[in-house]
Short mmCIF file of C-alpha atoms in Angstrom, two decimals:
data_model
loop_
_atom_site.label_atom_id
_atom_site.label_comp_id
_atom_site.label_asym_id
_atom_site.label_seq_id
_atom_site.Cartn_x
_atom_site.Cartn_y
_atom_site.Cartn_z
CA MET A 1 94.69 140.33 119.15
CA ASP A 2 97.88 141.98 117.83
CA GLN A 3 99.85 139.13 116.24
CA ARG A 4 103.13 140.85 117.21
CA LYS A 5 102.28 140.69 120.90
CA ARG A 6 103.33 137.59 122.76
CA PRO A 7 100.23 135.87 124.27
CA THR A 8 99.99 136.14 128.05
CA ILE A 9 98.36 134.13 130.82
CA LYS A 10 95.48 136.60 130.64
CA ASP A 11 95.03 135.77 126.95
CA VAL A 12 95.00 132.04 127.73
CA ALA A 13 92.37 132.59 130.41
CA ALA A 14 90.19 134.56 128.02
CA GLU A 15 90.51 131.92 125.29
CA ALA A 16 89.71 129.07 127.72
CA LYS A 17 86.94 131.11 129.42
CA VAL A 18 88.45 130.61 132.87
CA SER A 19 90.06 132.94 135.40
CA VAL A 20 93.70 133.96 135.41
CA ALA A 21 93.98 132.26 138.79
CA THR A 22 92.83 128.97 137.23
CA VAL A 23 95.51 129.18 134.55
CA ASN A 24 98.10 129.86 137.24
CA ARG A 25 96.90 126.86 139.24
CA VAL A 26 97.22 124.64 136.13
CA LEU A 27 100.72 125.95 135.49
CA GLY A 28 101.60 125.29 139.13
CA GLY A 29 100.33 121.71 139.01
CA SER A 30 97.60 122.30 141.59
CA ASP A 31 95.27 119.38 142.36
CA ALA A 32 92.43 121.84 142.85
CA VAL A 33 91.62 122.02 139.12
CA ARG A 34 89.47 119.44 137.38
CA GLN A 35 91.11 117.46 134.60
CA GLY A 36 88.61 118.70 132.03
CA THR A 37 89.49 122.31 132.89
CA ARG A 38 93.21 121.52 132.62
CA GLU A 39 92.62 120.10 129.15
CA ARG A 40 90.65 123.19 128.11
CA VAL A 41 93.41 125.52 129.31
CA MET A 42 96.05 123.50 127.44
CA LEU A 43 94.04 123.55 124.21
CA ALA A 44 93.52 127.29 124.53
CA ALA A 45 97.26 127.81 125.02
CA GLU A 46 98.05 125.76 121.94
CA GLN A 47 95.53 127.66 119.84
CA ILE A 48 96.95 131.13 120.62
CA GLY A 49 100.61 130.10 120.67
CA PHE A 50 101.23 130.71 124.38
CA TYR A 51 104.94 130.47 125.23
CA GLY A 52 104.23 128.21 128.24
CA THR A 53 102.31 125.57 126.27
CA GLY A 54 105.02 122.97 126.88
CA ALA A 55 104.79 123.45 130.64
CA LEU A 56 101.01 123.28 130.50
CA ARG A 57 101.14 120.10 128.45
CA SER A 58 103.46 118.40 130.96
CA ARG A 59 101.32 119.53 133.90
CA VAL A 60 98.17 118.17 132.26
CA ALA A 61 99.85 114.86 131.39
CA ALA A 62 101.19 114.48 134.93
CA ALA A 63 97.71 115.04 136.37
CA ARG A 64 96.10 112.34 134.24
CA PRO A 65 95.48 108.98 135.94
CA ARG A 66 97.70 106.19 134.63
CA TYR A 67 96.34 102.73 133.86
CA LYS A 68 97.78 99.55 132.44
CA PHE A 69 95.42 97.51 130.26
CA GLY A 70 96.31 94.02 129.10
CA PHE A 71 94.94 92.12 126.10
CA LEU A 72 95.08 88.44 125.18
CA LEU A 73 94.58 87.92 121.47
CA HIS A 74 94.94 84.95 119.16
CA GLN A 75 97.92 83.79 117.16
CA PRO A 76 100.38 86.50 116.06
CA GLY A 77 100.37 85.10 112.52
CA ARG A 78 96.72 86.10 112.03
CA VAL A 79 96.41 89.50 110.39
CA PHE A 80 93.03 90.25 111.96
CA TYR A 81 94.44 90.06 115.48
CA ARG A 82 97.51 92.11 114.57
CA ASN A 83 95.11 94.73 113.17
CA THR A 84 93.08 94.52 116.38
CA ALA A 85 96.20 95.10 118.48
CA GLU A 86 97.14 98.12 116.39
CA ALA A 87 93.62 99.56 116.74
CA LEU A 88 93.82 99.13 120.53
CA ARG A 89 97.17 100.92 120.70
CA ALA A 90 95.83 103.78 118.59
CA ALA A 91 92.72 104.05 120.76
CA ALA A 92 94.84 104.17 123.92
CA GLN A 93 96.84 107.07 122.50
CA GLY A 94 93.60 108.90 121.78
CA VAL A 95 92.33 108.79 125.37
CA VAL A 96 92.56 112.38 126.62
CA ASP A 97 91.62 111.97 130.29
CA ALA A 98 94.06 109.17 131.19
CA GLU A 99 97.50 107.83 130.29
CA ILE A 100 97.05 104.25 129.05
CA ASP A 101 99.83 101.69 128.89
CA VAL A 102 98.75 98.82 126.62
CA ARG A 103 100.25 95.35 126.94
CA THR A 104 99.27 92.82 124.27
CA GLU A 105 99.98 89.09 124.21
CA PHE A 106 99.31 86.84 121.22
CA LEU A 107 98.61 83.23 122.16
CA ASP A 108 99.48 80.30 119.94
CA ASP A 109 98.14 77.86 122.54
CA LEU A 110 94.39 78.53 122.66
CA SER A 111 93.60 75.79 125.16
CA PRO A 112 91.35 76.88 128.05
CA GLN A 113 94.12 75.96 130.48
CA ASN A 114 96.61 78.30 128.84
CA ILE A 115 94.14 81.14 128.35
CA ALA A 116 93.01 80.96 131.99
CA SER A 117 96.62 80.88 133.18
CA ARG A 118 97.61 83.89 131.05
CA MET A 119 94.51 85.81 132.15
CA LEU A 120 95.51 85.41 135.80
CA ALA A 121 99.14 86.33 135.11
CA LEU A 122 98.20 89.40 133.08
CA GLY A 123 95.59 90.43 135.62
CA ALA A 124 98.26 90.49 138.31
CA GLU A 125 100.07 93.24 136.39
CA CYS A 126 97.20 95.23 134.86
CA ASP A 127 94.26 97.34 136.01
CA ALA A 128 91.90 95.64 133.51
CA ILE A 129 92.22 92.98 130.84
CA GLY A 130 90.54 92.17 127.54
CA VAL A 131 90.45 88.66 126.11
CA VAL A 132 89.23 86.70 123.12
CA ALA A 133 88.35 83.31 124.55
CA ALA A 134 86.09 80.32 124.21
CA VAL A 135 83.50 79.61 126.88
CA HIS A 136 84.96 77.08 129.30
CA PRO A 137 84.73 76.48 133.08
CA LEU A 138 88.44 77.24 133.49
CA VAL A 139 88.06 80.58 131.72
CA ILE A 140 85.02 81.48 133.83
CA GLN A 141 86.94 80.49 136.96
CA ALA A 142 89.74 82.85 135.94
CA VAL A 143 87.21 85.65 135.35
CA ASP A 144 85.76 85.11 138.84
CA ALA A 145 89.23 85.16 140.39
CA LEU A 146 90.10 88.42 138.65
CA HIS A 147 86.82 90.03 139.64
CA ALA A 148 87.55 89.06 143.25
CA ARG A 149 90.81 91.02 142.89
CA ASN A 150 88.87 93.98 141.42
CA VAL A 151 90.37 93.52 137.96
CA PRO A 152 87.64 94.08 135.33
CA VAL A 153 87.57 91.57 132.46
CA PHE A 154 86.30 92.52 129.01
CA ALA A 155 85.36 89.89 126.44
CA LEU A 156 86.29 91.07 122.95
CA ILE A 157 84.78 89.71 119.72
CA SER A 158 83.16 86.73 121.47
CA GLN A 159 81.05 86.79 124.62
CA ILE A 160 82.26 84.68 127.54
CA SER A 161 79.06 84.84 129.55
CA ALA A 162 75.51 84.69 128.20
CA THR A 163 74.15 86.29 131.38
CA GLY A 164 75.94 89.61 130.97
CA GLN A 165 78.22 89.11 133.97
CA VAL A 166 81.32 89.82 131.87
CA HIS A 167 81.82 93.08 129.99
CA TYR A 168 81.50 92.56 126.22
CA VAL A 169 82.35 94.66 123.17
CA GLY A 170 81.56 93.11 119.81
CA LEU A 171 78.85 92.27 117.30
CA ASP A 172 75.36 90.83 117.56
CA ASN A 173 76.47 87.53 116.07
CA TRP A 174 72.98 86.08 115.70
CA LYS A 175 72.22 89.04 113.43
CA VAL A 176 75.53 88.47 111.62
CA GLY A 177 74.53 84.87 110.85
CA ARG A 178 71.13 85.90 109.54
CA THR A 179 72.73 88.55 107.34
CA ALA A 180 75.05 85.92 105.86
CA ALA A 181 72.05 83.68 105.19
CA TRP A 182 70.24 86.55 103.46
CA VAL A 183 73.16 86.82 101.05
CA PHE A 184 72.95 83.17 100.03
CA GLU A 185 69.19 83.32 99.54
CA HIS A 186 69.46 86.37 97.29
CA VAL A 187 72.67 85.62 95.38
CA CYS A 188 72.49 81.88 94.74
CA GLN A 189 70.75 81.18 91.43
CA ALA A 190 68.70 78.42 93.05
CA PRO A 191 68.50 76.68 96.45
CA GLY A 192 71.32 74.19 96.92
CA LYS A 193 73.86 72.76 99.33
CA LEU A 194 75.73 75.12 101.62
CA GLY A 195 78.89 74.18 103.50
CA ILE A 196 79.70 75.71 106.88
CA LEU A 197 83.10 76.11 108.55
CA VAL A 198 83.39 77.00 112.25
CA GLY A 199 86.52 77.47 114.30
CA ASN A 200 85.28 76.08 117.60
CA HIS A 201 81.72 75.80 118.90
CA ARG A 202 82.86 76.96 122.33
CA TYR A 203 83.27 80.45 120.92
CA ARG A 204 79.89 82.02 121.50
CA CYS A 205 80.29 84.32 118.50
CA GLN A 206 80.61 81.35 116.15
CA GLU A 207 77.85 79.38 117.83
CA MET A 208 75.54 82.37 117.45
CA ASN A 209 76.68 82.90 113.85
CA GLU A 210 75.58 79.40 112.97
CA SER A 211 72.39 79.62 115.02
CA GLY A 212 71.30 82.83 113.31
CA PHE A 213 72.30 81.40 109.94
CA ARG A 214 70.14 78.30 110.36
CA SER A 215 67.20 80.23 111.83
CA TYR A 216 67.00 82.43 108.74
CA PHE A 217 66.77 79.43 106.39
CA ARG A 218 64.13 77.75 108.54
CA GLU A 219 62.09 80.92 108.37
CA HIS A 220 62.67 82.17 104.82
CA ALA A 221 64.46 79.64 102.59
CA PRO A 222 63.80 76.04 103.60
CA GLY A 223 64.75 74.79 100.14
CA PHE A 224 68.46 75.11 100.90
CA THR A 225 70.37 72.15 102.36
CA LEU A 226 72.71 73.16 105.16
CA LEU A 227 75.50 70.65 105.70
CA GLU A 228 76.84 69.88 109.15
CA PRO A 229 79.55 72.39 110.10
CA LEU A 230 83.17 71.30 109.89
CA PRO A 231 85.60 72.54 112.58
CA THR A 232 88.77 74.42 111.66
CA PHE A 233 90.06 74.83 115.22
CA GLU A 234 91.07 78.37 114.28
CA SER A 235 93.71 76.97 111.92
CA SER A 236 94.21 78.11 108.33
CA ALA A 237 95.73 74.73 107.39
CA ILE A 238 92.76 72.81 108.78
CA ALA A 239 90.33 75.23 107.12
CA GLN A 240 92.02 74.52 103.80
CA GLU A 241 91.73 70.77 104.40
CA MET A 242 88.07 71.01 105.41
CA THR A 243 87.24 73.16 102.37
CA GLU A 244 88.93 70.66 100.08
CA LYS A 245 86.87 67.91 101.71
CA LEU A 246 83.63 69.84 101.21
CA LEU A 247 84.41 70.45 97.55
CA THR A 248 85.39 66.82 96.93
CA ASP A 249 82.45 65.28 98.78
CA ASN A 250 79.92 67.74 97.33
CA PRO A 251 80.58 68.52 93.67
CA ASP A 252 77.18 70.20 93.57
CA LEU A 253 78.00 72.58 96.44
CA SER A 254 76.35 75.99 95.89
CA GLY A 255 78.02 78.01 98.61
CA LEU A 256 80.33 78.16 101.61
CA TYR A 257 79.87 80.08 104.85
CA VAL A 258 83.11 80.59 106.79
CA ALA A 259 81.62 81.28 110.21
CA GLY A 260 84.89 81.08 112.13
CA GLY A 261 88.67 81.14 111.93
CA GLY A 262 90.64 79.98 108.90
CA ILE A 263 89.41 82.22 106.10
CA THR A 264 92.84 82.29 104.42
CA GLY A 265 92.89 78.49 104.19
CA ALA A 266 89.40 78.39 102.74
CA ILE A 267 90.36 80.97 100.11
CA ALA A 268 93.48 78.97 99.19
CA ALA A 269 91.45 75.76 98.77
CA LEU A 270 88.84 77.45 96.59
CA ARG A 271 91.50 78.88 94.30
CA ALA A 272 93.41 75.61 94.06
CA SER A 273 90.23 73.69 93.21
CA GLY A 274 89.48 75.86 90.21
CA ARG A 275 86.00 76.53 91.60
CA ALA A 276 86.70 80.03 92.91
CA GLY A 277 84.01 82.33 91.58
CA SER A 278 81.54 79.52 90.89
CA LEU A 279 80.37 79.37 94.51
CA VAL A 280 78.77 82.01 96.70
CA VAL A 281 81.18 82.46 99.61
CA VAL A 282 80.69 84.59 102.73
CA GLY A 283 83.56 85.22 105.13
CA TYR A 284 84.83 87.59 107.78
CA GLU A 285 87.07 90.60 108.32
CA MET A 286 88.54 93.09 105.88
CA MET A 287 92.27 92.60 105.35
CA ASP A 288 94.56 92.22 102.34
CA VAL A 289 93.72 88.56 101.71
CA THR A 290 89.94 89.04 101.87
CA ARG A 291 90.14 92.26 99.86
CA GLU A 292 91.98 90.42 97.06
CA ALA A 293 89.50 87.54 97.27
CA LEU A 294 86.58 89.93 96.86
CA LEU A 295 88.23 91.56 93.87
CA ASP A 296 88.92 88.26 92.06
CA GLY A 297 85.52 86.78 92.92
CA THR A 298 86.67 84.07 95.33
CA LEU A 299 84.66 85.79 98.07
CA THR A 300 81.18 87.19 97.46
CA PHE A 301 80.56 89.05 100.68
CA VAL A 302 82.57 90.00 103.76
CA ILE A 303 81.23 90.93 107.19
CA ALA A 304 83.74 92.80 109.35
CA HIS A 305 84.24 94.28 112.79
CA PRO A 306 84.70 98.08 112.80
CA LEU A 307 88.05 97.75 114.57
CA SER A 308 88.66 101.42 115.28
CA ARG A 309 85.26 101.84 116.90
CA LEU A 310 85.62 98.55 118.79
CA ALA A 311 88.98 99.66 120.21
CA ASN A 312 87.63 103.07 121.23
CA GLU A 313 84.65 101.49 122.99
CA VAL A 314 86.93 99.04 124.81
CA MET A 315 89.19 101.82 126.05
CA ALA A 316 86.28 103.97 127.18
CA GLY A 317 84.67 101.03 128.96
CA MET A 318 87.88 100.04 130.72
CA VAL A 319 88.57 103.59 131.87
CA ARG A 320 85.05 103.80 133.32
CA ALA A 321 85.40 100.40 134.99
CA VAL A 322 88.68 101.20 136.74
CA SER A 323 88.06 104.88 137.51
CA ALA A 324 84.65 104.33 139.10
CA PRO A 325 84.65 100.71 140.33
CA ASN A 326 81.90 101.32 142.86
CA GLU A 327 79.40 102.40 140.25
CA GLY A 328 79.02 98.79 139.11
CA GLY A 329 77.04 97.88 136.04
CA ASN A 330 77.97 95.78 133.05
CA VAL A 331 79.47 97.25 129.90
CA THR A 332 77.87 95.56 126.89
CA THR A 333 78.46 97.39 123.64
CA ILE A 334 76.97 95.94 120.46
CA LEU A 335 78.63 97.41 117.40
CA PRO A 336 77.19 97.73 113.90
CA PHE A 337 79.12 95.52 111.50
CA ASP A 338 80.67 96.57 108.23
CA ILE A 339 79.61 94.92 104.96
CA TYR A 340 81.84 94.63 101.89
CA THR A 341 81.38 93.43 98.33
CA ARG A 342 83.66 93.81 95.34
CA GLU A 343 81.86 97.02 94.42
CA ASN A 344 82.40 99.00 97.63
CA ILE A 345 86.06 98.43 98.53
#
């Protein structure tokens, strides 16, 4: 096409492989054009520099369905959940067939009573909600109440229901635990004592982490001694205290598995004890503090959620759930986890 000629509606139609009438209907805001066709016409206009691209863009945006999705995440001071929130916002902006308004709340009070209350409040304002929560009758009751109001609930990171009644996007945590165990078997110089930290056993992800961890040793490495897990209650300060206790009570400790919240506290305790680098330590999530701990040898191995992919899957699942509620079906998406050592970051 002559570059000096201003592109016309006919040129847009040819580029998009649609009729001139279709382009005119998109420009006029007609409801008779499918959203996918509108998007194709807009992209074609952008590619050839059509003078009416701005009008097309506004028409396409106005035709998109609008949804409000709410998310309840853990404490705002935890970098992992701030990163999760940012990934969700980015994923919402990348949805091309709907306009998504994301509302995120960070909860300091992780009691079942507060989580259930905030779920119901958020569900009253949103088309669907996502939540990181422990399994508890009050939480399940809130899920049932929201479902009765046709508000889909998605469990993020940790499953709420073992029966698949609640949408879930996250990892296969039993496999995560077995992978962590494999590391200890292959990196420890000899079988020894292993400490375990969990945030709260009511989080199914952490319960499955520990279950998979123990099952691997029963099957492949029975010579290791697995100590009873110590709870951190998702607190960095408590994780630091529990790590200090493990190190004091077990001077012959060979390794530490941080199977739940509090990784920053565990790292701080290891460094303060002077034993950082002498133990095999497996923890979770890639962020500045774990990256530095891998580099200086405090951590041996990190297992992490692929946050961008998780967020994209959540958005796609929520859009499907609210746009076609009568289709039914449970959304369960098991993501591959990322693995980091000092040599691949």
